[in-house]
């Protein structure tokens, strides 16, 4: 029986509508999508790993074939440990394509069983990035066009003036 799985890795610091677009489209192609919050234990993100996983779980609640995990190591190692041989990445334009191609090649060298598939970002998502969301949040801007509504409470709480 066919049971296709893919891994959608990222920092998700925080999750954006662009990420959600890719998750939904991957979930329509694969039987199971594992969303991996990849983090470097030596680098602190804006949101804790627990917060990032929590936001993604809220956002993916209506997609039964999507699971969320976290991992503090190399992506290639995670694919070896899970046995997932397809990684999905979204590309917004040529700059993304260039850096993503380099990353895909290195990951393939580290795990020759691993292939990376690129999904072009939907046009309306082409300008959204987590770093832009963090900047807007720091200045109290309206984030509703950039992040899923389920993630908003976590983001707003993190940027609440003390
Ligand atoms: O959301 P991002 O920041 O574009 O995601 C990048 C991410 C987390 C997928 C990438 O940095 C990654 O795979 N990090 C894990 C460490 C690793 O495997 N690095 C080698 C890839 S060349």
PDB file of C-alpha atoms and ligand atoms in Angstrom:
ATOM      1  CA  UNK A   1       0.000   0.000   0.000  1.00  0.00           C
ATOM      2  CA  UNK A   2       1.287   3.466  -0.873  1.00  0.00           C
ATOM      3  CA  UNK A   3       2.081   5.629   2.139  1.00  0.00           C
ATOM      4  CA  UNK A   4       3.881   8.737   0.952  1.00  0.00           C
ATOM      5  CA  UNK A   5       5.501  10.992   3.526  1.00  0.00           C
ATOM      6  CA  UNK A   6       7.354  14.271   3.271  1.00  0.00           C
ATOM      7  CA  UNK A   7       9.178  16.492   5.709  1.00  0.00           C
ATOM      8  CA  UNK A   8       8.603  20.251   5.627  1.00  0.00           C
ATOM      9  CA  UNK A   9      11.440  21.759   7.685  1.00  0.00           C
ATOM     10  CA  UNK A  10      11.914  25.345   8.757  1.00  0.00           C
ATOM     11  CA  UNK A  11      12.636  27.710  11.601  1.00  0.00           C
ATOM     12  CA  UNK A  12       8.987  28.839  11.847  1.00  0.00           C
ATOM     13  CA  UNK A  13      10.041  31.785  14.021  1.00  0.00           C
ATOM     14  CA  UNK A  14       7.056  32.414  13.764  1.00  0.00           C
ATOM     15  CA  UNK A  15       4.829  30.457  11.340  1.00  0.00           C
ATOM     16  CA  UNK A  16       3.447  32.668   8.537  1.00  0.00           C
ATOM     17  CA  UNK A  17       0.612  32.418   6.008  1.00  0.00           C
ATOM     18  CA  UNK A  18       3.335  31.569   3.471  1.00  0.00           C
ATOM     19  CA  UNK A  19       4.293  28.495   5.510  1.00  0.00           C
ATOM     20  CA  UNK A  20       0.637  27.522   5.892  1.00  0.00           C
ATOM     21  CA  UNK A  21       0.161  27.735   2.114  1.00  0.00           C
ATOM     22  CA  UNK A  22       3.020  25.265   1.597  1.00  0.00           C
ATOM     23  CA  UNK A  23       1.781  22.927   4.360  1.00  0.00           C
ATOM     24  CA  UNK A  24      -1.738  22.802   2.856  1.00  0.00           C
ATOM     25  CA  UNK A  25      -0.449  22.135  -0.638  1.00  0.00           C
ATOM     26  CA  UNK A  26       1.990  19.460   0.560  1.00  0.00           C
ATOM     27  CA  UNK A  27      -0.815  17.847   2.588  1.00  0.00           C
ATOM     28  CA  UNK A  28      -2.854  17.558  -0.615  1.00  0.00           C
ATOM     29  CA  UNK A  29       0.009  15.713  -2.361  1.00  0.00           C
ATOM     30  CA  UNK A  30       1.409  13.446   0.376  1.00  0.00           C
ATOM     31  CA  UNK A  31      -0.399  11.020   2.687  1.00  0.00           C
ATOM     32  CA  UNK A  32       1.523  12.461   5.644  1.00  0.00           C
ATOM     33  CA  UNK A  33       3.344  15.756   6.096  1.00  0.00           C
ATOM     34  CA  UNK A  34       5.769  16.036   9.000  1.00  0.00           C
ATOM     35  CA  UNK A  35       6.427  19.695   9.799  1.00  0.00           C
ATOM     36  CA  UNK A  36       9.838  19.929  11.470  1.00  0.00           C
ATOM     37  CA  UNK A  37      10.843  22.879  13.619  1.00  0.00           C
ATOM     38  CA  UNK A  38      14.612  22.774  13.084  1.00  0.00           C
ATOM     39  CA  UNK A  39      16.584  24.681  15.662  1.00  0.00           C
ATOM     40  CA  UNK A  40      20.179  25.219  16.564  1.00  0.00           C
ATOM     41  CA  UNK A  41      20.546  24.638  20.329  1.00  0.00           C
ATOM     42  CA  UNK A  42      23.271  27.308  20.390  1.00  0.00           C
ATOM     43  CA  UNK A  43      21.140  29.984  18.708  1.00  0.00           C
ATOM     44  CA  UNK A  44      18.140  31.475  20.451  1.00  0.00           C
ATOM     45  CA  UNK A  45      15.202  32.344  18.205  1.00  0.00           C
ATOM     46  CA  UNK A  46      12.648  35.046  18.856  1.00  0.00           C
ATOM     47  CA  UNK A  47      10.128  32.389  19.919  1.00  0.00           C
ATOM     48  CA  UNK A  48      11.019  29.318  21.978  1.00  0.00           C
ATOM     49  CA  UNK A  49      10.904  25.945  20.229  1.00  0.00           C
ATOM     50  CA  UNK A  50       7.862  25.075  22.393  1.00  0.00           C
ATOM     51  CA  UNK A  51       6.057  28.239  21.243  1.00  0.00           C
ATOM     52  CA  UNK A  52       6.838  27.505  17.582  1.00  0.00           C
ATOM     53  CA  UNK A  53       5.549  23.935  17.887  1.00  0.00           C
ATOM     54  CA  UNK A  54       2.471  25.189  19.759  1.00  0.00           C
ATOM     55  CA  UNK A  55       1.671  27.754  17.026  1.00  0.00           C
ATOM     56  CA  UNK A  56       2.079  25.145  14.276  1.00  0.00           C
ATOM     57  CA  UNK A  57      -0.109  22.639  16.104  1.00  0.00           C
ATOM     58  CA  UNK A  58      -2.865  25.234  16.462  1.00  0.00           C
ATOM     59  CA  UNK A  59      -2.558  26.183  12.799  1.00  0.00           C
ATOM     60  CA  UNK A  60      -2.554  22.567  11.552  1.00  0.00           C
ATOM     61  CA  UNK A  61      -5.384  21.343  13.794  1.00  0.00           C
ATOM     62  CA  UNK A  62      -7.781  20.942  10.842  1.00  0.00           C
ATOM     63  CA  UNK A  63      -5.287  18.824   8.838  1.00  0.00           C
ATOM     64  CA  UNK A  64      -5.278  15.260  10.229  1.00  0.00           C
ATOM     65  CA  UNK A  65      -2.395  14.159   7.995  1.00  0.00           C
ATOM     66  CA  UNK A  66      -0.015  16.827   9.344  1.00  0.00           C
ATOM     67  CA  UNK A  67       2.268  16.200  12.355  1.00  0.00           C
ATOM     68  CA  UNK A  68       4.567  18.710  14.033  1.00  0.00           C
ATOM     69  CA  UNK A  69       7.942  17.777  15.530  1.00  0.00           C
ATOM     70  CA  UNK A  70      11.075  19.629  16.614  1.00  0.00           C
ATOM     71  CA  UNK A  71      14.712  18.683  16.073  1.00  0.00           C
ATOM     72  CA  UNK A  72      17.974  20.282  17.187  1.00  0.00           C
ATOM     73  CA  UNK A  73      20.347  18.862  14.591  1.00  0.00           C
ATOM     74  CA  UNK A  74      21.074  18.503  10.898  1.00  0.00           C
ATOM     75  CA  UNK A  75      18.154  18.128   8.527  1.00  0.00           C
ATOM     76  CA  UNK A  76      19.909  15.265   6.716  1.00  0.00           C
ATOM     77  CA  UNK A  77      20.285  13.420  10.036  1.00  0.00           C
ATOM     78  CA  UNK A  78      16.580  13.897  10.794  1.00  0.00           C
ATOM     79  CA  UNK A  79      15.645  12.387   7.430  1.00  0.00           C
ATOM     80  CA  UNK A  80      17.884   9.391   8.183  1.00  0.00           C
ATOM     81  CA  UNK A  81      16.338   8.944  11.637  1.00  0.00           C
ATOM     82  CA  UNK A  82      12.743   9.221  10.395  1.00  0.00           C
ATOM     83  CA  UNK A  83      13.285   7.404   7.101  1.00  0.00           C
ATOM     84  CA  UNK A  84      11.580  10.272   5.260  1.00  0.00           C
ATOM     85  CA  UNK A  85      13.235  10.695   1.876  1.00  0.00           C
ATOM     86  CA  UNK A  86      11.379  13.739   0.526  1.00  0.00           C
ATOM     87  CA  UNK A  87      11.879  17.262   1.852  1.00  0.00           C
ATOM     88  CA  UNK A  88       9.546  20.028   0.687  1.00  0.00           C
ATOM     89  CA  UNK A  89      10.628  23.674   0.615  1.00  0.00           C
ATOM     90  CA  UNK A  90       8.757  26.751  -0.605  1.00  0.00           C
ATOM     91  CA  UNK A  91      10.506  29.187  -2.935  1.00  0.00           C
ATOM     92  CA  UNK A  92       9.399  32.808  -3.293  1.00  0.00           C
ATOM     93  CA  UNK A  93      11.716  33.828  -6.104  1.00  0.00           C
ATOM     94  CA  UNK A  94      15.202  33.537  -7.594  1.00  0.00           C
ATOM     95  CA  UNK A  95      17.012  34.468  -4.376  1.00  0.00           C
ATOM     96  CA  UNK A  96      15.271  31.631  -2.532  1.00  0.00           C
ATOM     97  CA  UNK A  97      15.892  29.261  -5.422  1.00  0.00           C
ATOM     98  CA  UNK A  98      19.617  29.942  -5.312  1.00  0.00           C
ATOM     99  CA  UNK A  99      20.032  29.382  -1.572  1.00  0.00           C
ATOM    100  CA  UNK A 100      17.576  26.472  -1.528  1.00  0.00           C
ATOM    101  CA  UNK A 101      19.415  24.746  -4.384  1.00  0.00           C
ATOM    102  CA  UNK A 102      22.681  24.955  -2.425  1.00  0.00           C
ATOM    103  CA  UNK A 103      20.981  23.573   0.676  1.00  0.00           C
ATOM    104  CA  UNK A 104      19.297  20.761  -1.290  1.00  0.00           C
ATOM    105  CA  UNK A 105      22.632  19.735  -2.832  1.00  0.00           C
ATOM    106  CA  UNK A 106      24.393  19.595   0.538  1.00  0.00           C
ATOM    107  CA  UNK A 107      21.536  17.650   2.084  1.00  0.00           C
ATOM    108  CA  UNK A 108      21.633  15.185  -0.824  1.00  0.00           C
ATOM    109  CA  UNK A 109      25.381  14.717  -0.310  1.00  0.00           C
ATOM    110  CA  UNK A 110      24.800  14.057   3.389  1.00  0.00           C
ATOM    111  CA  UNK A 111      21.930  11.662   2.671  1.00  0.00           C
ATOM    112  CA  UNK A 112      21.891  10.397  -0.931  1.00  0.00           C
ATOM    113  CA  UNK A 113      18.436   8.875  -0.344  1.00  0.00           C
ATOM    114  CA  UNK A 114      17.039  12.379   0.210  1.00  0.00           C
ATOM    115  CA  UNK A 115      15.421  14.472  -2.518  1.00  0.00           C
ATOM    116  CA  UNK A 116      14.207  18.058  -2.080  1.00  0.00           C
ATOM    117  CA  UNK A 117      11.071  19.210  -3.886  1.00  0.00           C
ATOM    118  CA  UNK A 118      10.410  22.931  -4.355  1.00  0.00           C
ATOM    119  CA  UNK A 119       6.915  24.391  -4.344  1.00  0.00           C
ATOM    120  CA  UNK A 120       6.597  27.904  -5.765  1.00  0.00           C
ATOM    121  CA  UNK A 121       5.046  30.254  -3.214  1.00  0.00           C
ATOM    122  CA  UNK A 122       1.558  31.419  -4.179  1.00  0.00           C
ATOM    123  CA  UNK A 123       1.805  34.958  -5.652  1.00  0.00           C
ATOM    124  CA  UNK A 124       0.035  36.613  -2.700  1.00  0.00           C
ATOM    125  CA  UNK A 125       2.542  34.963  -0.313  1.00  0.00           C
ATOM    126  CA  UNK A 126       5.627  36.029  -2.255  1.00  0.00           C
ATOM    127  CA  UNK A 127       6.640  38.856   0.089  1.00  0.00           C
ATOM    128  CA  UNK A 128       5.897  37.249   3.450  1.00  0.00           C
ATOM    129  CA  UNK A 129       8.793  36.223   5.671  1.00  0.00           C
ATOM    130  CA  UNK A 130       9.124  35.415   9.360  1.00  0.00           C
ATOM    131  CA  UNK A 131      11.733  38.171   9.790  1.00  0.00           C
ATOM    132  CA  UNK A 132       9.326  40.735   8.309  1.00  0.00           C
ATOM    133  CA  UNK A 133       6.596  39.511  10.667  1.00  0.00           C
ATOM    134  CA  UNK A 134       8.960  39.904  13.653  1.00  0.00           C
ATOM    135  CA  UNK A 135       9.751  43.495  12.639  1.00  0.00           C
ATOM    136  CA  UNK A 136       6.095  44.400  12.150  1.00  0.00           C
ATOM    137  CA  UNK A 137       5.191  42.776  15.471  1.00  0.00           C
ATOM    138  CA  UNK A 138       7.886  44.754  17.289  1.00  0.00           C
ATOM    139  CA  UNK A 139       6.232  47.980  16.090  1.00  0.00           C
ATOM    140  CA  UNK A 140       2.697  46.830  16.893  1.00  0.00           C
ATOM    141  CA  UNK A 141       1.546  46.643  13.252  1.00  0.00           C
ATOM    142  CA  UNK A 142      -1.525  44.658  12.160  1.00  0.00           C
ATOM    143  CA  UNK A 143      -0.297  41.123  11.374  1.00  0.00           C
ATOM    144  CA  UNK A 144      -3.545  39.589  10.158  1.00  0.00           C
ATOM    145  CA  UNK A 145      -2.486  39.560   6.474  1.00  0.00           C
ATOM    146  CA  UNK A 146       0.754  37.746   7.260  1.00  0.00           C
ATOM    147  CA  UNK A 147       0.199  35.135   9.968  1.00  0.00           C
ATOM    148  CA  UNK A 148      -2.521  32.518  10.536  1.00  0.00           C
ATOM    149  CA  UNK A 149      -5.095  33.767  13.032  1.00  0.00           C
ATOM    150  CA  UNK A 150      -4.491  30.752  15.329  1.00  0.00           C
ATOM    151  CA  UNK A 151      -0.875  31.911  15.833  1.00  0.00           C
ATOM    152  CA  UNK A 152      -1.744  35.553  16.513  1.00  0.00           C
ATOM    153  CA  UNK A 153      -2.331  35.259  20.291  1.00  0.00           C
ATOM    154  CA  UNK A 154       1.107  33.667  20.830  1.00  0.00           C
ATOM    155  CA  UNK A 155       2.832  36.317  18.702  1.00  0.00           C
ATOM    156  CA  UNK A 156       1.007  39.242  20.304  1.00  0.00           C
ATOM    157  CA  UNK A 157       1.738  37.924  23.819  1.00  0.00           C
ATOM    158  CA  UNK A 158       5.463  37.664  23.010  1.00  0.00           C
ATOM    159  CA  UNK A 159       5.585  41.299  21.882  1.00  0.00           C
ATOM    160  CA  UNK A 160       3.368  42.657  24.691  1.00  0.00           C
ATOM    161  CA  UNK A 161       5.079  45.618  26.412  1.00  0.00           C
ATOM    162  CA  UNK A 162       6.120  44.541  29.943  1.00  0.00           C
TER     163      UNK A 162
HETATM  164  O1  LIG B   1      12.701  28.644   7.781  1.00  0.00           O
HETATM  165  P1  LIG B   1      14.147  28.671   7.397  1.00  0.00           P
HETATM  166  O2  LIG B   1      14.953  29.469   8.383  1.00  0.00           O
HETATM  167  O3  LIG B   1      14.362  29.077   5.976  1.00  0.00           O
HETATM  168  O4  LIG B   1      14.642  27.119   7.515  1.00  0.00           O
HETATM  169  C1  LIG B   1      15.988  26.782   7.300  1.00  0.00           C
HETATM  170  C2  LIG B   1      16.259  25.384   7.853  1.00  0.00           C
HETATM  171  C3  LIG B   1      15.901  25.330   9.327  1.00  0.00           C
HETATM  172  C4  LIG B   1      15.445  24.355   7.094  1.00  0.00           C
HETATM  173  C5  LIG B   1      17.775  25.083   7.650  1.00  0.00           C
HETATM  174  O5  LIG B   1      18.542  26.102   8.231  1.00  0.00           O
HETATM  175  C6  LIG B   1      18.186  23.741   8.245  1.00  0.00           C
HETATM  176  O6  LIG B   1      17.974  22.714   7.636  1.00  0.00           O
HETATM  177  N1  LIG B   1      18.754  23.779   9.455  1.00  0.00           N
HETATM  178  C7  LIG B   1      19.193  22.580  10.129  1.00  0.00           C
HETATM  179  C8  LIG B   1      20.720  22.478  10.083  1.00  0.00           C
HETATM  180  C9  LIG B   1      21.164  21.893   8.745  1.00  0.00           C
HETATM  181  O7  LIG B   1      20.831  20.775   8.381  1.00  0.00           O
HETATM  182  N2  LIG B   1      21.971  22.680   8.024  1.00  0.00           N
HETATM  183  C10 LIG B   1      22.559  22.237   6.764  1.00  0.00           C
HETATM  184  C11 LIG B   1      21.716  22.578   5.583  1.00  0.00           C
HETATM  185  S1  LIG B   1      22.769  23.160   4.338  1.00  0.00           S
END
